[in-house]
Amino acid sequence: MIIYLETREEFLKHVREQRIEEEVRERYIAMTGHKVATNEFRAWQNSLQCVGNVLQFEAIPKELGVAIEYRIHNTAKRIDLLLSGRNQAGDPAAVIVELKQWEMVEPTDLDGVVRTFLGKGPRETTHPSYQAMSYGALLRGFNTAVVEHKIALSPCAYLHNCKDGSGITDARYQPYLEQAPLFLRHDNAAMAAFLRRCLDEGDRGRTIEQIRDGKAKPSRQLADAVEQMLKGNAEFVLIDEQKVVFEQALALARQLREGRHCVLLVQGGPGTGKSVVAVNLLARLLGMGLNARYVSKNMAPRHVYRAKLTGSLTKGEYDNLFCGSACFVRCPEGFYDALIVDESHRLMTKTIYDKEGENQIKEIIHASKLTVFFLDEDQRVTFDDIGSTGEIEKWCQFHEAELHRDVLPSQFRCSGSDGYLAWLDQTLGIRDTANGRLEQGSYDFRVFDDPVALHESIRQANHGNQARMVAGYCWNWASKYQPKDWDITIDPYGYRARWNLSKDGSVWIMKQGTVEEVGCIHTCQGLELETIGVIIGPDLAFRDGQVVSVPTARARSDQSLKGYKVGLKREPKAIRLKADAIIRNTYRTLMSRGTKACWVYACDPELQAYLRQRLESPCDVG
């Protein structure tokens, strides 16, 4: 969808008459039926006049195509400005321009992320050069017209209010600046020269029309790149039941029909290989020429896979294949051939990104001919998590979708010990099992007397960067605003540590040096390493012979139990049961991240004694 498409001359006419923003608003209302937000109208008012100052340079070819607000096929991503013509070789070409009104920008330690004033205060956001570059990668990888017509795409960014570029042009952003040049307030002549190099003559917007009318389908080059990344990577080799589920999904993909929905529900506990199957399935479906995506609500798995899967795929191309769960709200029915949904238990109803969303499961099934849900209901860890067998069955019936089921029963994490997970379920009071005692030698589970000793042992075990500390979210994130403050403090042991929630983002679990910091459920779910050290916070205790949850012990900054206090007034029994399940599931998830060992310390002395007793006694305690 394109809101505004005209030639350079018509655009400049609207600019000179100082009504370009009104033209865009009128066309937006006519096309969408929605009103325009005040801040968006002001952005057009400010930015488009500055764009006119650049396009009026005599060096700019006449009759260039000028498009404003091009929404990329079935994404929430909108290109602010798209210019088109032909390059010096006579080939169709387009320039992607990301417009920003920012005045001051600071660098951050996060890859491709800057800090600037947005809304009510400073906020971390994507570097505009990376943003423009990723849009180019999206079009090259998924728009058939770009491939078929060999359209040359050149991204750039224009910060027309920014005079001091020291922060945004910091050396750490050099790879993105090279791919998408950045122009500041006084760089109009330089930007005009860049446009002239990319666009030698106008085409009256013909190239933009071709891009608009192109179909959304992964390119052959992109499919080959993904498949090549998996070859020879031992982490992604399919074993036993994983191979069976993989082949069943492929068989369903070969039978896709327009106007029909098919769902494969795959259930499996921690370490059964759900993500391994999902990534392999994405690669094979792309190789079959299908329009497929890997979907997960949680960013951590997507970012870690991006870091592990090396090859010719750029970061922008990867990000467009591995997407979040909140971008299918207004998607046309059956737009995708296949959506592979990992960590389906974390799906939500409405999201903070799109208030029009009703239910992510409903929207995902609607958007795809084949949907593969990988599910473990015992890993729902927030009030917002709705993923369940019942919820998926309900929306299958609504869409008249053909439902198939499969199971990944074998445990490949935790030393292949299904017994450990059963023991953990029994120990945490999640369900009754026959595993009252952990078989000696089956899995390295230890209870430490104090958190200092636990953390030191994790440091010693960190060979090959394969050991980390995690904790229940029972301590506020003080270091977010005061970097030198400690987050997790446990007396009388003198334990001090900081959360790793910002500096390394979702890849902290594989970054060198982060063994000194502590992760939480939000940054480790769906991931694994050899040894995990777990601090069980005061939200889990042992009283009167039973493990009990203490929801009020969660940190104020944690959103997992948001709405708990309000819910107590409306449905006290139901809300307590829900909060109890979330807390137990959280620790079940944290304590199953280690493939070889889980070492714990519990803040509650009685729970500490109970865990030790569970290791020593053959009888079921409590």
Coordinates of C-alpha atoms in Angstrom, one line a residue:
M1 CA 0.0 0.0 0.0
I2 CA 1.3 3.5 -1.0
I3 CA -0.4 6.6 0.5
Y4 CA 1.1 9.1 -2.0
L5 CA 2.7 8.5 -5.4
E6 CA 3.6 11.4 -7.7
T7 CA 6.4 12.7 -9.8
R8 CA 9.1 14.9 -8.4
E9 CA 7.5 17.9 -10.1
E10 CA 4.1 17.4 -8.6
F11 CA 5.6 16.7 -5.2
L12 CA 7.6 20.0 -5.3
K13 CA 4.5 21.8 -6.3
H14 CA 2.7 20.5 -3.2
V15 CA 5.7 21.5 -1.1
R16 CA 5.9 25.1 -2.5
E17 CA 2.2 25.5 -1.9
Q18 CA 2.8 24.2 1.7
R19 CA 0.1 21.6 1.5
I20 CA 2.1 18.4 1.0
E21 CA 1.1 17.1 4.5
E22 CA -2.5 17.9 3.8
E23 CA -2.3 16.0 0.5
V24 CA -0.9 13.0 2.3
R25 CA -3.5 13.1 5.0
E26 CA -6.4 13.3 2.6
R27 CA -5.1 10.3 0.6
Y28 CA -4.4 8.4 3.8
I29 CA -8.0 8.9 5.0
A30 CA -9.4 8.0 1.6
M31 CA -7.4 4.9 1.4
T32 CA -7.6 3.5 5.0
G33 CA -10.8 5.1 6.4
H34 CA -8.8 6.0 9.5
K35 CA -8.0 9.4 11.0
V36 CA -4.4 10.6 11.1
A37 CA -2.7 11.0 14.5
T38 CA -1.6 14.5 15.4
N39 CA 2.1 13.5 15.8
E40 CA 2.1 11.7 12.5
F41 CA 0.7 14.7 10.7
R42 CA 3.3 17.0 12.3
A43 CA 6.0 14.6 11.2
W44 CA 4.9 14.9 7.6
Q45 CA 4.7 18.6 8.0
N46 CA 8.2 18.9 9.2
S47 CA 10.0 16.2 7.3
L48 CA 8.5 16.5 3.8
Q49 CA 9.3 20.3 3.6
C50 CA 12.9 19.3 4.2
V51 CA 12.7 16.6 1.6
G52 CA 11.6 19.3 -0.8
N53 CA 14.7 21.3 -0.1
V54 CA 16.8 18.3 -1.2
L55 CA 14.7 17.4 -4.3
Q56 CA 14.7 21.0 -5.6
F57 CA 18.5 20.8 -6.4
E58 CA 19.0 21.1 -10.2
A59 CA 21.1 17.9 -10.3
I60 CA 18.1 15.8 -9.3
P61 CA 16.6 14.2 -12.5
K62 CA 13.2 15.3 -13.5
E63 CA 10.2 13.0 -13.3
L64 CA 11.6 10.9 -10.5
G65 CA 8.9 8.8 -8.8
V66 CA 8.1 10.0 -5.2
A67 CA 6.2 7.7 -2.9
I68 CA 5.3 8.5 0.7
E69 CA 4.4 5.9 3.3
Y70 CA 4.9 2.7 1.4
R71 CA 3.7 -0.2 3.7
I72 CA 5.7 -3.3 2.8
H73 CA 3.5 -6.3 2.0
N74 CA 1.9 -7.6 5.1
T75 CA 4.3 -6.1 7.6
A76 CA 3.9 -3.2 10.0
K77 CA 7.0 -1.7 8.4
R78 CA 6.5 1.5 6.4
I79 CA 9.1 3.1 4.2
D80 CA 8.9 6.9 4.8
L81 CA 10.1 7.9 1.4
L82 CA 10.7 5.9 -1.8
L83 CA 12.3 7.5 -4.9
S84 CA 12.5 5.8 -8.2
G85 CA 14.0 6.1 -11.7
R86 CA 16.8 4.5 -13.7
N87 CA 20.5 4.3 -12.8
Q88 CA 23.4 5.0 -15.1
A89 CA 23.3 1.5 -16.5
G90 CA 19.7 2.1 -17.5
D91 CA 18.3 -0.4 -15.0
P92 CA 15.3 0.4 -12.8
A93 CA 16.4 1.7 -9.4
A94 CA 14.9 3.0 -6.2
V95 CA 16.2 4.8 -3.2
I96 CA 14.8 4.0 0.3
V97 CA 14.9 7.1 2.6
E98 CA 14.3 6.8 6.4
L99 CA 13.3 10.1 7.8
K100 CA 13.9 11.2 11.4
Q101 CA 13.1 14.4 13.3
W102 CA 15.7 13.6 16.0
E103 CA 18.0 16.4 17.2
M104 CA 20.3 14.6 19.5
V105 CA 21.4 10.9 19.4
E106 CA 23.6 8.9 21.7
P107 CA 25.4 5.6 20.9
T108 CA 24.7 2.4 22.9
D109 CA 26.5 -0.9 23.3
L110 CA 23.7 -2.7 21.6
D111 CA 24.2 -3.7 18.0
G112 CA 22.5 -1.3 15.6
V113 CA 20.7 0.5 18.5
V114 CA 20.9 4.2 19.5
R115 CA 19.3 6.3 22.2
T116 CA 17.3 9.4 21.5
F117 CA 14.4 11.4 22.9
L118 CA 11.1 9.7 21.9
G119 CA 7.8 10.4 23.5
K120 CA 8.3 11.4 27.1
G121 CA 12.0 10.8 27.4
P122 CA 15.2 9.0 26.2
R123 CA 14.7 5.6 24.7
E124 CA 16.7 3.0 22.9
T125 CA 15.6 2.5 19.2
T126 CA 16.9 1.1 15.9
H127 CA 19.7 3.1 14.2
P128 CA 18.1 4.7 11.1
S129 CA 20.8 3.4 8.7
Y130 CA 20.1 -0.2 10.0
Q131 CA 16.4 0.4 9.6
A132 CA 16.7 1.6 6.0
M133 CA 19.2 -1.2 5.2
S134 CA 16.8 -3.8 6.7
Y135 CA 13.9 -2.5 4.5
G136 CA 16.1 -2.9 1.4
A137 CA 16.9 -6.5 2.5
L138 CA 13.2 -7.2 3.0
L139 CA 12.4 -6.0 -0.5
R140 CA 15.3 -7.9 -2.1
G141 CA 14.5 -11.1 -0.2
F142 CA 10.7 -11.1 -0.4
N143 CA 9.4 -9.0 -3.3
T144 CA 9.2 -10.9 -6.6
A145 CA 9.2 -7.6 -8.7
V146 CA 12.6 -6.6 -7.2
V147 CA 14.1 -9.9 -8.3
E148 CA 12.4 -10.2 -11.7
H149 CA 13.0 -6.7 -12.8
K150 CA 16.5 -6.5 -11.2
I151 CA 15.6 -3.3 -9.4
A152 CA 18.7 -1.7 -7.8
L153 CA 17.9 -0.6 -4.2
S154 CA 19.9 2.0 -2.4
P155 CA 19.0 2.8 1.3
C156 CA 19.8 5.9 3.2
A157 CA 18.7 8.0 6.2
Y158 CA 18.0 11.7 6.6
L159 CA 18.0 13.4 10.0
H160 CA 17.0 16.9 8.9
N161 CA 17.0 18.4 12.4
C162 CA 20.2 16.9 13.7
K163 CA 23.4 19.1 13.6
D164 CA 25.7 17.0 15.8
G165 CA 26.2 13.6 14.3
S166 CA 28.9 12.4 16.6
G167 CA 26.6 9.9 18.4
I168 CA 24.8 8.4 15.4
T169 CA 28.0 8.2 13.2
D170 CA 30.0 6.5 16.0
A171 CA 32.5 3.9 14.6
R172 CA 30.5 1.0 16.0
Y173 CA 27.7 1.8 13.5
Q174 CA 30.2 1.9 10.5
P175 CA 28.9 -1.4 8.9
Y176 CA 25.4 0.0 8.6
L177 CA 26.5 3.5 7.6
E178 CA 28.5 2.0 4.7
Q179 CA 25.4 0.2 3.5
A180 CA 23.0 3.1 4.1
P181 CA 24.6 6.6 4.2
L182 CA 23.3 9.0 6.7
F183 CA 22.7 12.7 6.0
L184 CA 22.2 15.5 8.7
R185 CA 20.7 18.9 8.7
H186 CA 23.3 20.7 6.7
D187 CA 24.0 17.8 4.3
N188 CA 21.3 18.6 1.7
A189 CA 23.9 19.0 -1.1
A190 CA 25.6 15.8 -0.3
M191 CA 22.3 14.0 -0.1
A192 CA 21.3 15.4 -3.5
A193 CA 24.6 14.2 -5.0
F194 CA 23.9 10.7 -3.5
L195 CA 20.5 10.6 -5.1
R196 CA 21.9 11.7 -8.4
R197 CA 24.5 8.8 -8.3
C198 CA 21.7 6.3 -7.7
L199 CA 19.1 7.7 -10.0
D200 CA 20.3 9.0 -13.4
E201 CA 16.9 9.7 -14.9
G202 CA 13.2 9.7 -13.9
D203 CA 10.6 7.0 -14.6
R204 CA 7.4 8.8 -13.4
G205 CA 7.1 6.2 -10.6
R206 CA 7.0 3.1 -12.8
T207 CA 9.5 1.3 -10.7
I208 CA 7.6 2.1 -7.5
E209 CA 4.5 0.7 -9.1
Q210 CA 6.3 -2.5 -9.9
I211 CA 7.5 -2.9 -6.3
R212 CA 4.0 -2.2 -5.0
D213 CA 2.5 -4.8 -7.3
G214 CA 5.1 -7.5 -6.6
K215 CA 4.2 -10.6 -4.7
A216 CA 5.6 -11.4 -1.3
K217 CA 7.7 -14.5 -1.8
P218 CA 11.2 -15.5 -0.6
S219 CA 13.8 -15.3 -3.3
R220 CA 15.8 -18.3 -4.4
Q221 CA 19.0 -16.8 -3.2
L222 CA 17.5 -16.2 0.3
A223 CA 16.3 -19.8 0.5
D224 CA 19.7 -21.2 -0.6
A225 CA 21.4 -19.0 2.0
V226 CA 19.3 -20.3 4.9
E227 CA 19.7 -24.0 3.8
Q228 CA 23.5 -23.5 3.5
M229 CA 23.7 -22.1 7.0
L230 CA 22.3 -25.4 8.5
K231 CA 24.6 -27.7 6.6
G232 CA 27.4 -29.1 8.7
N233 CA 26.0 -27.5 11.9
A234 CA 25.7 -30.3 14.5
E235 CA 23.3 -28.3 16.6
F236 CA 20.6 -28.5 14.0
V237 CA 20.8 -32.2 13.0
L238 CA 17.5 -34.0 13.4
I239 CA 17.3 -37.1 15.7
D240 CA 14.7 -39.8 16.1
E241 CA 11.2 -38.3 16.7
Q242 CA 12.5 -34.9 15.5
K243 CA 12.9 -36.3 12.0
V244 CA 9.4 -37.9 12.1
V245 CA 7.7 -34.6 13.1
F246 CA 9.8 -32.8 10.4
E247 CA 8.6 -35.2 7.7
Q248 CA 5.0 -35.0 8.8
A249 CA 5.1 -31.2 8.5
L250 CA 6.6 -31.4 5.0
A251 CA 3.9 -33.9 3.9
L252 CA 1.2 -31.4 5.0
A253 CA 3.1 -28.6 3.2
R254 CA 2.9 -30.5 0.0
Q255 CA -0.9 -30.6 0.2
L256 CA -1.5 -26.9 0.7
R257 CA -4.8 -25.6 -0.8
E258 CA -6.0 -22.1 -1.4
G259 CA -8.8 -21.1 1.0
R260 CA -8.1 -23.9 3.4
H261 CA -6.2 -23.9 6.7
C262 CA -4.2 -26.8 8.1
V263 CA -2.6 -26.9 11.6
L264 CA 0.0 -29.2 13.0
L265 CA 0.2 -29.1 16.8
V266 CA 3.5 -30.5 18.2
Q267 CA 3.8 -30.9 21.9
G268 CA 7.1 -31.4 23.7
G269 CA 8.8 -30.5 26.9
P270 CA 12.1 -28.7 27.5
G271 CA 15.0 -30.0 25.4
T272 CA 12.9 -32.2 23.1
G273 CA 14.2 -30.3 20.1
K274 CA 11.2 -28.1 19.2
S275 CA 13.4 -25.3 18.0
V276 CA 15.7 -27.6 16.1
V277 CA 12.8 -28.9 14.1
A278 CA 11.4 -25.4 13.6
V279 CA 14.6 -24.0 12.1
N280 CA 15.1 -27.0 9.8
L281 CA 11.5 -26.8 8.7
L282 CA 11.9 -23.1 7.8
A283 CA 14.9 -23.9 5.7
R284 CA 13.3 -26.8 3.8
L285 CA 10.0 -24.9 3.2
L286 CA 11.9 -22.0 1.8
G287 CA 13.8 -24.4 -0.4
M288 CA 10.4 -25.7 -1.7
G289 CA 9.7 -22.1 -2.9
L290 CA 7.1 -21.6 -0.2
N291 CA 6.4 -18.3 1.6
A292 CA 7.3 -19.3 5.1
R293 CA 8.4 -17.6 8.4
Y294 CA 9.7 -18.6 11.8
V295 CA 7.6 -16.9 14.5
S296 CA 8.2 -16.5 18.2
K297 CA 7.0 -14.0 20.7
N298 CA 10.2 -14.1 22.7
M299 CA 13.1 -12.3 21.1
A300 CA 15.9 -14.3 22.8
P301 CA 15.7 -17.4 20.6
R302 CA 15.6 -15.3 17.4
H303 CA 18.6 -13.3 18.3
V304 CA 20.7 -16.3 19.5
Y305 CA 19.9 -18.2 16.3
R306 CA 20.9 -15.2 14.3
A307 CA 24.3 -15.2 16.1
K308 CA 24.8 -19.0 15.7
L309 CA 23.7 -19.3 12.0
T310 CA 26.5 -17.6 10.1
G311 CA 26.7 -17.4 6.3
S312 CA 25.9 -15.0 3.5
L313 CA 22.6 -13.9 5.1
T314 CA 22.7 -10.3 6.3
K315 CA 21.2 -9.3 9.6
G316 CA 18.4 -7.5 7.9
E317 CA 17.5 -10.5 5.8
Y318 CA 17.6 -12.8 8.9
D319 CA 15.3 -10.4 10.9
N320 CA 12.7 -10.6 8.2
L321 CA 12.6 -14.4 8.2
F322 CA 12.5 -14.8 12.0
C323 CA 9.7 -12.5 13.1
G324 CA 7.7 -11.7 16.2
S325 CA 4.1 -12.9 16.8
A326 CA 2.4 -9.5 16.7
C327 CA 2.5 -8.7 13.0
F328 CA -0.4 -10.7 11.6
V329 CA -3.3 -8.5 12.8
R330 CA -4.5 -7.3 9.4
C331 CA -2.9 -10.0 7.3
P332 CA -5.0 -11.2 4.3
E333 CA -6.3 -14.8 4.7
G334 CA -3.7 -17.4 3.7
F335 CA -1.1 -14.8 2.8
Y336 CA 1.7 -17.1 4.0
D337 CA 2.1 -20.7 2.8
A338 CA 3.5 -21.7 6.2
L339 CA 4.1 -20.1 9.7
I340 CA 6.3 -22.1 12.1
V341 CA 5.5 -20.9 15.6
D342 CA 8.1 -21.8 18.2
E343 CA 7.3 -21.3 21.9
S344 CA 3.6 -21.2 21.2
H345 CA 2.8 -21.2 24.9
R346 CA 4.0 -17.5 24.9
L347 CA 1.4 -16.2 22.4
M348 CA -0.9 -13.4 23.6
T349 CA -4.2 -11.8 22.9
K350 CA -3.8 -8.1 22.3
T351 CA -0.3 -6.7 22.2
I352 CA 1.3 -3.4 23.1
Y353 CA 2.3 -3.0 19.5
D354 CA -1.1 -3.2 17.9
K355 CA -4.3 -2.5 20.0
E356 CA -6.5 -3.8 17.2
G357 CA -5.3 -7.4 17.7
E358 CA -7.8 -9.8 19.1
N359 CA -5.9 -13.1 19.6
Q360 CA -2.5 -14.0 18.2
I361 CA -3.5 -17.7 17.7
K362 CA -6.5 -16.7 15.7
E363 CA -4.6 -14.2 13.6
I364 CA -1.7 -16.6 12.8
I365 CA -4.0 -19.4 11.7
H366 CA -5.9 -16.9 9.5
A367 CA -2.7 -15.6 7.9
S368 CA -1.4 -19.0 6.8
K369 CA -2.3 -22.1 4.8
L370 CA -0.2 -24.3 7.2
T371 CA 0.6 -23.4 10.8
V372 CA 2.9 -25.5 12.9
F373 CA 2.6 -24.8 16.6
F374 CA 5.4 -26.0 18.9
L375 CA 3.9 -26.1 22.4
D376 CA 4.8 -26.8 26.1
E377 CA 1.9 -25.5 28.3
D378 CA 4.1 -25.8 31.4
Q379 CA 6.3 -23.0 30.1
R380 CA 3.6 -20.3 30.3
V381 CA 5.3 -17.8 32.5
T382 CA 3.2 -14.6 32.4
F383 CA -0.4 -13.6 32.9
D384 CA -0.5 -12.7 29.2
D385 CA 0.5 -16.1 27.9
I386 CA -2.5 -17.9 26.4
G387 CA -0.9 -20.7 24.3
S388 CA -2.6 -24.0 25.1
T389 CA -4.0 -27.1 23.4
G390 CA -7.6 -25.9 24.1
E391 CA -6.9 -22.4 22.7
I392 CA -5.4 -23.8 19.5
E393 CA -8.3 -26.3 19.1
K394 CA -10.8 -23.5 19.6
W395 CA -9.4 -21.3 16.8
C396 CA -9.0 -24.3 14.5
Q397 CA -12.7 -24.9 14.8
F398 CA -13.4 -21.2 14.2
H399 CA -11.3 -21.3 11.0
E400 CA -12.5 -24.8 10.0
A401 CA -8.8 -25.8 10.0
E402 CA -7.7 -29.4 9.6
L403 CA -5.9 -30.2 12.8
H404 CA -3.1 -32.8 13.1
R405 CA -1.1 -33.7 16.2
D406 CA 2.3 -35.0 17.0
V407 CA 4.6 -35.3 20.1
L408 CA 8.3 -34.9 20.7
P409 CA 8.7 -37.2 23.7
S410 CA 12.5 -37.7 23.9
Q411 CA 14.5 -35.5 26.1
F412 CA 17.8 -34.3 24.6
R413 CA 18.5 -31.7 27.2
C414 CA 19.4 -32.4 30.9
S415 CA 21.7 -35.3 29.8
G416 CA 18.7 -37.0 28.1
S417 CA 17.1 -37.5 31.5
D418 CA 13.3 -37.6 31.3
G419 CA 13.6 -38.7 34.9
Y420 CA 15.0 -35.3 35.9
L421 CA 12.1 -33.4 34.5
A422 CA 9.6 -35.7 36.1
W423 CA 11.5 -35.3 39.4
L424 CA 11.5 -31.5 38.9
D425 CA 7.7 -31.5 38.3
Q426 CA 7.1 -33.6 41.5
T427 CA 9.6 -31.4 43.5
L428 CA 8.0 -28.1 42.4
G429 CA 4.5 -29.4 43.0
I430 CA 3.5 -29.0 39.3
R431 CA 2.2 -32.6 39.0
D432 CA 2.5 -35.9 40.7
T433 CA 5.0 -38.3 39.1
A434 CA 6.6 -41.5 40.1
N435 CA 10.0 -39.8 40.5
G436 CA 10.2 -39.1 44.2
R437 CA 14.0 -39.3 44.1
L438 CA 16.5 -38.2 41.4
E439 CA 18.5 -41.2 40.3
Q440 CA 22.1 -40.7 41.2
G441 CA 24.4 -40.0 38.3
S442 CA 21.5 -39.3 35.9
Y443 CA 21.9 -35.5 36.1
D444 CA 24.1 -33.2 38.1
F445 CA 21.7 -31.4 40.4
R446 CA 23.2 -29.6 43.5
V447 CA 22.0 -27.4 46.3
F448 CA 24.4 -24.7 47.4
D449 CA 24.6 -23.3 50.9
D450 CA 25.0 -19.7 49.7
P451 CA 24.7 -17.7 46.4
V452 CA 28.3 -16.5 46.5
A453 CA 29.6 -20.1 46.4
L454 CA 27.1 -20.9 43.7
H455 CA 28.2 -18.0 41.5
E456 CA 31.8 -18.8 42.0
S457 CA 31.2 -22.4 40.9
I458 CA 29.4 -21.2 37.8
R459 CA 32.5 -19.1 36.9
Q460 CA 34.7 -22.2 37.3
A461 CA 32.3 -24.3 35.2
N462 CA 32.2 -21.7 32.4
H463 CA 34.5 -23.7 30.0
G464 CA 33.6 -22.9 26.4
N465 CA 31.2 -20.2 27.6
Q466 CA 28.7 -22.8 28.6
A467 CA 27.7 -21.8 32.2
R468 CA 25.5 -18.9 33.3
M469 CA 23.6 -17.6 36.4
V470 CA 19.8 -17.0 36.3
A471 CA 17.3 -16.0 38.9
G472 CA 13.6 -15.5 39.6
Y473 CA 12.6 -12.0 38.9
C474 CA 12.3 -10.9 42.6
W475 CA 14.7 -8.0 42.5
N476 CA 14.0 -4.6 40.8
W477 CA 16.1 -3.5 37.8
A478 CA 17.9 -0.7 39.6
S479 CA 20.9 -0.7 37.2
K480 CA 18.6 0.3 34.3
Y481 CA 18.7 3.9 35.5
Q482 CA 21.9 3.8 37.7
P483 CA 24.4 1.5 36.0
K484 CA 26.6 1.3 39.0
D485 CA 23.8 0.1 41.3
W486 CA 23.4 -3.6 42.2
D487 CA 20.2 -5.3 41.3
I488 CA 20.3 -8.6 43.2
T489 CA 21.4 -8.3 46.8
I490 CA 21.2 -11.2 49.2
D491 CA 22.2 -10.8 52.8
P492 CA 23.8 -12.0 55.1
Y493 CA 26.1 -13.6 52.4
G494 CA 27.0 -10.2 50.8
Y495 CA 26.0 -11.4 47.4
R496 CA 25.8 -8.6 44.8
A497 CA 25.0 -9.0 41.1
R498 CA 23.4 -7.1 38.2
W499 CA 20.7 -8.3 35.8
N500 CA 21.8 -8.6 32.2
L501 CA 18.7 -7.0 30.6
S502 CA 20.1 -4.2 28.4
K503 CA 23.8 -4.2 27.5
D504 CA 23.8 -7.5 25.6
G505 CA 20.1 -7.8 25.1
S506 CA 18.8 -11.3 24.1
V507 CA 22.3 -12.7 23.3
W508 CA 23.7 -12.3 26.8
I509 CA 23.6 -16.1 27.2
M510 CA 26.4 -16.5 24.6
K511 CA 28.4 -13.3 25.1
Q512 CA 31.9 -13.5 26.6
G513 CA 32.1 -12.1 30.1
T514 CA 28.4 -12.2 30.9
V515 CA 28.9 -15.0 33.4
E516 CA 29.3 -12.2 36.0
E517 CA 25.7 -11.1 35.4
V518 CA 22.4 -12.8 36.0
G519 CA 19.7 -13.6 33.4
C520 CA 16.0 -14.1 34.0
I521 CA 13.1 -16.0 32.4
H522 CA 12.7 -13.3 29.7
T523 CA 16.2 -13.7 28.4
C524 CA 16.8 -17.4 28.6
Q525 CA 13.5 -19.1 27.7
G526 CA 13.9 -21.3 24.7
L527 CA 17.7 -21.4 25.1
E528 CA 20.2 -23.8 26.7
L529 CA 23.8 -24.3 27.8
E530 CA 25.7 -27.0 29.7
T531 CA 25.5 -25.7 33.3
I532 CA 22.8 -23.4 34.8
G533 CA 23.0 -21.8 38.2
V534 CA 19.6 -20.8 39.6
I535 CA 18.8 -18.5 42.4
I536 CA 15.3 -19.3 43.6
G537 CA 13.9 -16.0 44.9
P538 CA 11.5 -15.5 47.8
D539 CA 8.5 -16.0 45.4
L540 CA 8.8 -19.7 46.0
A541 CA 8.9 -21.2 49.6
F542 CA 8.2 -24.3 51.6
R543 CA 5.5 -24.2 54.3
D544 CA 3.7 -26.9 56.2
G545 CA 5.1 -29.7 54.1
Q546 CA 4.3 -28.1 50.7
V547 CA 6.0 -25.9 48.1
V548 CA 4.0 -22.6 48.0
S549 CA 4.3 -19.5 45.8
V550 CA 4.5 -16.0 47.0
P551 CA 3.4 -13.7 44.2
T552 CA 3.9 -10.5 46.2
A553 CA 7.7 -11.3 46.3
R554 CA 8.1 -10.6 42.6
A555 CA 9.9 -7.4 41.7
R556 CA 7.8 -4.3 40.8
S557 CA 9.6 -4.0 37.5
D558 CA 8.5 -7.5 36.4
Q559 CA 5.5 -7.5 34.1
S560 CA 4.8 -11.3 34.4
L561 CA 2.1 -10.9 37.1
K562 CA 0.8 -7.5 35.9
G563 CA -2.8 -7.3 37.0
Y564 CA -2.5 -9.7 40.0
K565 CA -3.7 -7.2 42.6
V566 CA -6.6 -6.0 40.5
G567 CA -7.5 -9.7 39.7
L568 CA -7.6 -10.6 43.4
K569 CA -10.5 -8.3 43.9
R570 CA -12.5 -9.8 41.0
E571 CA -11.7 -13.5 41.1
P572 CA -9.4 -14.2 44.0
K573 CA -9.3 -18.0 43.8
A574 CA -8.7 -18.1 40.0
I575 CA -6.1 -15.4 40.0
R576 CA -4.1 -17.1 42.9
L577 CA -4.1 -20.4 41.0
K578 CA -2.9 -18.6 37.8
A579 CA -0.1 -16.8 39.6
D580 CA 0.9 -19.9 41.4
A581 CA 1.2 -21.8 38.1
I582 CA 3.2 -19.0 36.5
I583 CA 5.8 -19.0 39.4
R584 CA 6.2 -22.8 39.4
N585 CA 6.5 -22.8 35.6
T586 CA 9.1 -20.1 35.7
Y587 CA 11.4 -22.1 37.9
R588 CA 10.7 -25.3 36.0
T589 CA 11.8 -23.5 32.9
L590 CA 14.9 -21.9 34.5
M591 CA 15.9 -25.2 36.1
S592 CA 15.7 -27.0 32.8
R593 CA 18.1 -24.7 30.8
G594 CA 21.2 -26.8 31.6
T595 CA 22.0 -29.8 29.4
K596 CA 24.3 -31.4 32.0
A597 CA 23.9 -29.6 35.3
C598 CA 21.6 -27.4 37.4
W599 CA 22.9 -25.9 40.6
V600 CA 20.6 -24.0 42.9
Y601 CA 20.4 -21.7 45.9
A602 CA 17.0 -21.0 47.5
C603 CA 16.4 -17.7 49.4
D604 CA 13.8 -19.5 51.6
P605 CA 15.7 -21.6 54.2
E606 CA 12.9 -24.2 54.4
L607 CA 12.8 -24.6 50.6
Q608 CA 16.6 -25.0 50.7
A609 CA 16.3 -27.8 53.2
Y610 CA 13.5 -29.4 51.3
L611 CA 15.4 -29.5 48.0
R612 CA 18.4 -31.1 49.8
Q613 CA 16.1 -33.6 51.3
R614 CA 14.6 -34.5 48.0
L615 CA 18.1 -35.4 46.8
E616 CA 18.9 -37.6 49.8
S617 CA 15.6 -39.3 50.6
P618 CA 14.1 -42.1 48.5
C619 CA 10.6 -41.2 49.8
D620 CA 8.3 -38.5 48.6
V621 CA 8.5 -35.6 51.0
G622 CA 5.4 -33.5 51.6

